[in-house]
Coordinates of C-alpha atoms in Angstrom, one line a residue:
X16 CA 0.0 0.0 0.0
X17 CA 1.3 3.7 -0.4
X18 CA 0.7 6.8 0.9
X19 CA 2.1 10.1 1.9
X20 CA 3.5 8.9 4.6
X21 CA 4.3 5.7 6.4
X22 CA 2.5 6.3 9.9
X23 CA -0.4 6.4 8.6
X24 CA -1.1 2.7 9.4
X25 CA -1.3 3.7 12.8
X26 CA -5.0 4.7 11.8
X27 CA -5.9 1.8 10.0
X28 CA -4.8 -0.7 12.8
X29 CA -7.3 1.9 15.7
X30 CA -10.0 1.0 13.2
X31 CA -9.8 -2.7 12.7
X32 CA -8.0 -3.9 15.9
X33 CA -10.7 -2.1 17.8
X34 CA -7.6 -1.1 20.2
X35 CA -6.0 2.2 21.4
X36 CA -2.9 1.8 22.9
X37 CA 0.5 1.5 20.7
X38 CA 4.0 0.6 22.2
X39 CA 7.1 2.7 20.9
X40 CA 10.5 3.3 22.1
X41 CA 12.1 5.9 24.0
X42 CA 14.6 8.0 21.5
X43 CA 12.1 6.7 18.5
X44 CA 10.8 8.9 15.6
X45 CA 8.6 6.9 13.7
X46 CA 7.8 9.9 11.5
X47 CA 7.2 13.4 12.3
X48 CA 3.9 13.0 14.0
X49 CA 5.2 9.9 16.0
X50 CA 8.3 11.4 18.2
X51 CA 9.6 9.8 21.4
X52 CA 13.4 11.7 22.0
X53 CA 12.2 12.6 25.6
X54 CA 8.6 10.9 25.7
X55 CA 5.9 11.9 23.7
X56 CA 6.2 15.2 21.9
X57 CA 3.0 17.5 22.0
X58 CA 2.5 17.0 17.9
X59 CA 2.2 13.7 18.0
X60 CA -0.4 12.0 16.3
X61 CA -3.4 11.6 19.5
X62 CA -2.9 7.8 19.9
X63 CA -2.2 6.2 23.3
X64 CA 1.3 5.6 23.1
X65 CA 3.1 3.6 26.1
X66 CA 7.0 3.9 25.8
X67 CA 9.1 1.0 26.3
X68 CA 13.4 1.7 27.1
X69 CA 14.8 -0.1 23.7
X70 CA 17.1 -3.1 24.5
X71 CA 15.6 -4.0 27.6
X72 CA 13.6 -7.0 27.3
X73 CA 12.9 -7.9 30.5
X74 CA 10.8 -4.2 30.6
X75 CA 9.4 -3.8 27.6
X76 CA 7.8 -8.0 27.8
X77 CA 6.4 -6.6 31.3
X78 CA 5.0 -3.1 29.1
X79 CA 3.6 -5.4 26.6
X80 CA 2.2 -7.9 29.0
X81 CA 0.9 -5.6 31.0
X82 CA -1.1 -3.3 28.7
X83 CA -2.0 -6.7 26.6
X84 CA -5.6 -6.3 27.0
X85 CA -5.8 -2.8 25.1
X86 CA -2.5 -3.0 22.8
X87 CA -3.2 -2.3 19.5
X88 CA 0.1 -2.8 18.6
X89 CA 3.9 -2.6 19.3
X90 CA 5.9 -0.2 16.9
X91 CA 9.4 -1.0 16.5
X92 CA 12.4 0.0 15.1
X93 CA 15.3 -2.5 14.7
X94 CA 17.7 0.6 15.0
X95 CA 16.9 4.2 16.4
X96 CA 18.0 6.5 13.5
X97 CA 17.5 9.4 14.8
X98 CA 17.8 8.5 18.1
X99 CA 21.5 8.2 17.4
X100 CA 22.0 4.7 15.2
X101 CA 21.6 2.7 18.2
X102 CA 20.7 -1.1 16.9
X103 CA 18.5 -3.5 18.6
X104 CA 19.8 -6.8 19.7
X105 CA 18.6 -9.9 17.7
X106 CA 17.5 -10.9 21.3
X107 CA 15.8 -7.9 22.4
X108 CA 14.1 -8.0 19.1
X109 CA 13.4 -11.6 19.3
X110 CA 11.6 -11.5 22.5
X111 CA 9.2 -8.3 22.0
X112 CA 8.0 -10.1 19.1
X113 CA 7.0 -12.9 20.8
X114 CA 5.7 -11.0 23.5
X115 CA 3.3 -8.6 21.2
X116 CA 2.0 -11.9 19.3
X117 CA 1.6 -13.5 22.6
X118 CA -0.2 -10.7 24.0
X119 CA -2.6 -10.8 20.7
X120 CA -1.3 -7.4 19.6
X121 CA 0.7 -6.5 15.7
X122 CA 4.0 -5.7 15.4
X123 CA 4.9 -2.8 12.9
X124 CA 8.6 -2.5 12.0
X125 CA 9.4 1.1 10.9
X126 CA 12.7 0.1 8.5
X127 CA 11.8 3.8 6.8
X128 CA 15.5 4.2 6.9
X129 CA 16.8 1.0 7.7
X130 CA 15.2 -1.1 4.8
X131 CA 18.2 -0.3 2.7
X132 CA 20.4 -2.8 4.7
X133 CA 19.0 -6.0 2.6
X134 CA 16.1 -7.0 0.4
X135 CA 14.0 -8.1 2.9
X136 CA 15.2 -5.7 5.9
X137 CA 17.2 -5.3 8.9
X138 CA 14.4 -7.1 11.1
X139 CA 14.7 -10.4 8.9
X140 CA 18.7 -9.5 9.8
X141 CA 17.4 -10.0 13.1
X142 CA 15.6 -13.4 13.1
X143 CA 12.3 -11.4 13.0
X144 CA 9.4 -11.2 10.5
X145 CA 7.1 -8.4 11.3
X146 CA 3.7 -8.1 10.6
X147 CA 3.3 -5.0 9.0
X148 CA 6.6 -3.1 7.7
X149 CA 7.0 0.8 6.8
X150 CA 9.0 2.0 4.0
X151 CA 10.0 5.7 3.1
X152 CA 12.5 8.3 2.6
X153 CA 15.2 6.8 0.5
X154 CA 13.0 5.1 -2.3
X155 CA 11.0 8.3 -3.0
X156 CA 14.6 9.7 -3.9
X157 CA 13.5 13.3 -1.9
X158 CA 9.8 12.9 -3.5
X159 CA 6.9 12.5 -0.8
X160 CA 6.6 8.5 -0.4
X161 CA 5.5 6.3 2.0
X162 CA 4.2 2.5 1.6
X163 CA 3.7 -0.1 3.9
X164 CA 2.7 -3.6 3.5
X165 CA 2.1 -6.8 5.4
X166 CA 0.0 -9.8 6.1
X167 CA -2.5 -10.2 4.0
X168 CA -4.9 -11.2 6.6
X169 CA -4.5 -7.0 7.6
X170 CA -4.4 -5.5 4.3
X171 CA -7.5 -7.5 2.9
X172 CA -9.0 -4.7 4.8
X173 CA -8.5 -2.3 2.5
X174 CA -10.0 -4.8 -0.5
X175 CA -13.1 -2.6 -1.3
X176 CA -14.4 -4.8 -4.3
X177 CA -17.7 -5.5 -4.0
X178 CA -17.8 -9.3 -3.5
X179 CA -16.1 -8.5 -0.2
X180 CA -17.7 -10.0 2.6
X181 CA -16.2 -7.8 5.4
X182 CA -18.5 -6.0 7.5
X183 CA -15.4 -3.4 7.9
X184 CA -13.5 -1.7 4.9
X185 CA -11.2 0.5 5.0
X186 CA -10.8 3.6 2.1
X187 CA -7.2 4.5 1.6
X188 CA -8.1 7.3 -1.0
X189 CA -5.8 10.5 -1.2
X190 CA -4.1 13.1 -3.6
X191 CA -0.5 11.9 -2.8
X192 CA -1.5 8.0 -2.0
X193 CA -0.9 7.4 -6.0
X194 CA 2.3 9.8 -6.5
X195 CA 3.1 7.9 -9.7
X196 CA 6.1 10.3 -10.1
X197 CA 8.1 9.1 -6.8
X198 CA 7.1 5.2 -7.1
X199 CA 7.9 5.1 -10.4
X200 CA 11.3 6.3 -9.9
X201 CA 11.8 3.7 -6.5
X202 CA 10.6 1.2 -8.6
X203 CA 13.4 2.3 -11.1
X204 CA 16.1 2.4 -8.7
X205 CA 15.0 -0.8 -6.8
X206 CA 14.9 -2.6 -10.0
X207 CA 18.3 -1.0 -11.7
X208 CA 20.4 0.7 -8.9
X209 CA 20.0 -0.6 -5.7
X210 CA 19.0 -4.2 -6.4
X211 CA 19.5 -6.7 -3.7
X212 CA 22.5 -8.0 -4.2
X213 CA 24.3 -3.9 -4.4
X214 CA 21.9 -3.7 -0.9
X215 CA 24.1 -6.3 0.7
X216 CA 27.4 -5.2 -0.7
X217 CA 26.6 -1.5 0.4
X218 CA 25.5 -2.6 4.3
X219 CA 28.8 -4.8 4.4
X220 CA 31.3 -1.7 2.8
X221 CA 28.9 0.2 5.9
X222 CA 29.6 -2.2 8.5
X223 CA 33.8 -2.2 7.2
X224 CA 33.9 1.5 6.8
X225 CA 32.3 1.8 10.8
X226 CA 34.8 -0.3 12.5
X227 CA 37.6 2.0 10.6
X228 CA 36.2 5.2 11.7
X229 CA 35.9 2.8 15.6
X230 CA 39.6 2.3 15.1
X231 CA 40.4 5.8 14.4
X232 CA 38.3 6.8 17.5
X233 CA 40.4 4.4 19.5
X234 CA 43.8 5.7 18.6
X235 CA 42.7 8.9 19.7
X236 CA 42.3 8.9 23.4
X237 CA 38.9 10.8 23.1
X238 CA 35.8 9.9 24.8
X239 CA 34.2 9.7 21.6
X240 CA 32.3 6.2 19.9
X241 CA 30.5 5.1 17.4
X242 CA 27.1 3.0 16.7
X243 CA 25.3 1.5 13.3
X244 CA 24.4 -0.8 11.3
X245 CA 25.2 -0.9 7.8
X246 CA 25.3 1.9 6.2
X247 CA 24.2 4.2 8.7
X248 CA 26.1 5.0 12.1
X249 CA 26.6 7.6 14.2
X250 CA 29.6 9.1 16.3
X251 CA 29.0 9.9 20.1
X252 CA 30.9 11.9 22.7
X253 CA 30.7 9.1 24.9
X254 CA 34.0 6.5 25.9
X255 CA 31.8 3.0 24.2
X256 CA 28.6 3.1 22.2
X257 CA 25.5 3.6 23.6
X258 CA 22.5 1.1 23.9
X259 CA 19.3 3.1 24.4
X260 CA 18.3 6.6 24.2
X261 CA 19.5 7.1 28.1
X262 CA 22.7 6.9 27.2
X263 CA 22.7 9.2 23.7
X264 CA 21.5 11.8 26.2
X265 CA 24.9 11.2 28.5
X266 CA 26.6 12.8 25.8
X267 CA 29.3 15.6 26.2
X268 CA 27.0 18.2 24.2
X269 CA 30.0 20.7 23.8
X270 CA 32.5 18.3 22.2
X271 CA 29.6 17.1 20.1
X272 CA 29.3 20.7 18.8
X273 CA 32.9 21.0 18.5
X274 CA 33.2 17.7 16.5
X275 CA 30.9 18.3 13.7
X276 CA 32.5 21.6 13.6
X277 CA 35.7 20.4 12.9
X278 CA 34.6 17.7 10.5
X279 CA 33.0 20.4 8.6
X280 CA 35.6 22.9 8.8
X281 CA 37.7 20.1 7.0
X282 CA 35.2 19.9 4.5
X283 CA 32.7 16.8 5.6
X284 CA 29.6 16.8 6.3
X285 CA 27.5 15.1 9.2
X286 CA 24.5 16.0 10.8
X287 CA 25.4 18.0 14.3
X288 CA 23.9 15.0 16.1
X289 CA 27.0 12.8 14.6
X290 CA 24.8 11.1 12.0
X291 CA 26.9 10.0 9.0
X292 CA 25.3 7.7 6.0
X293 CA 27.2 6.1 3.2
X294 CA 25.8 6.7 0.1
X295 CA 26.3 4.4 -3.6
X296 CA 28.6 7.4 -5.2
X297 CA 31.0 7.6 -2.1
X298 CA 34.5 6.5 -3.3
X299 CA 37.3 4.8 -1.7
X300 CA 39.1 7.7 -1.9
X301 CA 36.3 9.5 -0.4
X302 CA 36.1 7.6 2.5
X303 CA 39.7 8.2 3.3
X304 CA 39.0 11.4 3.1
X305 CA 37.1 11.3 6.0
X306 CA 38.8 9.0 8.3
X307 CA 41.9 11.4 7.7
X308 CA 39.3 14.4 8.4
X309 CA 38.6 12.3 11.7
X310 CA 41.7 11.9 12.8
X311 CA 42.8 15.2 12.4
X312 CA 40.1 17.0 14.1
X313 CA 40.3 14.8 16.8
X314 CA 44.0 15.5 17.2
X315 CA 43.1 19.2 17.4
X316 CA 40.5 18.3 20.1
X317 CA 43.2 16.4 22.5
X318 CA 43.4 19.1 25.7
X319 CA 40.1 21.1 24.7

């Protein structure tokens, strides 16, 4: 199914689940109308959201068991992207998707951003098949895009041909639910570019290219980490990579600053928050580049 954007199945699972509370995760953005950096943001969307601390199974399975009765659904991440590139264990993951099925709820993976780390996702990565999975961002190539897609026992509630015997249907009409421009493009680049095979070359050049920058970090004596998956990771003021959103928030928020200031004062780019993301184009040469920008900004950091 597509749409404008991905959270929207939040409202179709209020209207057939019959249900109104949703699990998310502490440092989570599921979309701009589903933010969880500090608890719930005032913008959010108006569902009944119970937050969970991400990699702690023992609390979340008590969350989930606990609000059973009424849970709609547990929406999941299998690594916080904004929330600083923190990645789920297979075990954490494992276990709160037992525990949703076991307490009759859905599990939605949001792999908006994380999708591009294999054909079928970093949650099958995981040992875990969701239910219903989000899609976004990337795929739309900077166009408005959102899909989402699932079990078909779910989505047959959007079937609205007439020999339908459900007694509840669903509408999924909309101006930008059809943008022909931006899936005709991902369906281009899915089918041509970034076909499964370059997804799983690109995550493992991701996953080499991270523990170079970790070895950099290392040699430098700095309090300073980094965390990923793939193709995406993030660097952190902080002396080894954090787990959960607590820990992002330990951060030393003035050598943060003074990091992505020096990285960009030598001419690369990350997002203040230490976000970096490899793209297809990026070069060998490139990425040496930035591991010497790295190291040298570090080295002018020693004493600060």
């Amino acid at each position: 199914m597509f749409c404008t954007k991905p959270y929207n199945v939040g409202n179709f699972l209020r209207a057939v689940a019959k249900k109104i509370h949703f699990t998310d995760f502490t440092g989570g953005r599921t979309g701009g109308l589903l933010y969880f950096s500090s608890g719930s943001a005032p913008w959010n969307a108006p569902y009944d959201f119970v937050l969970a601390p991400f990699n702690d199974s023992t609390a979340t399975c008590a969350l989930i068991t606990e609000h059973g009765p009424a849970l709609a659904a547990v929406v999941m991440e299998p690594m916080l992207g904004s929330g600083g590139c923190v990645p789920a264990d297979a075990a954490f993951a494992q276990q709160v998707f037992s525990a949703t099925h076991a307490a009759g709820a859905v599990f939605i993976a949001d792999e908006v951003m994380t999708s591009r780390h294999g054909a079928s996702g970093m949650f099958h990565l995981l040992g875990v098949k969701p239910d219903i999975t989000t899609f976004g961002k990337y795929i739309g190539g900077g166009f408005s895009f959102g899909a989402f897609g699932g079990r078909s026992e779910l989505l047959d509630f959007y079937d609205t041909s007439p020999e339908t015997a459900r007694t509840t249907v669903l509408s999924h009409a909309g101006t930008f639910n059809n943008n022909v421009a931006s899936m005709t493009a991902g369906c281009v680049v899915l089918r041509e570019v970034f076909t499964a095979d370059t997804a799983v070359a690109h995550t493992a050049r991701g996953d080499d290219f991270r523990k170079s920058v970790a070895a950099v970090l290392a040699r430098s004596g700095l309090p300073v980490s980094v965390s990923g998956f793939g193709s995406m990771m993030s660097l952190h003021t902080l002396a080894t990579a954090p787990r959960n959103a607590y820990e992002v928030a330990q951060r030393d928020s003035v050598l943060q600053e003074l990091l992505y200031l020096g990285l960009l004062e030598r001419g690369v780019y990350s997002a203040s928050r230490g976000m970096m993301n490899l793209n297809l184009p990026h070069t060998d040469d490139q990425l040496a580049e930035v591991l010497a920008a790295l190291t040298d900004t570090l080295t002018s950091l020693r004493g600060v």
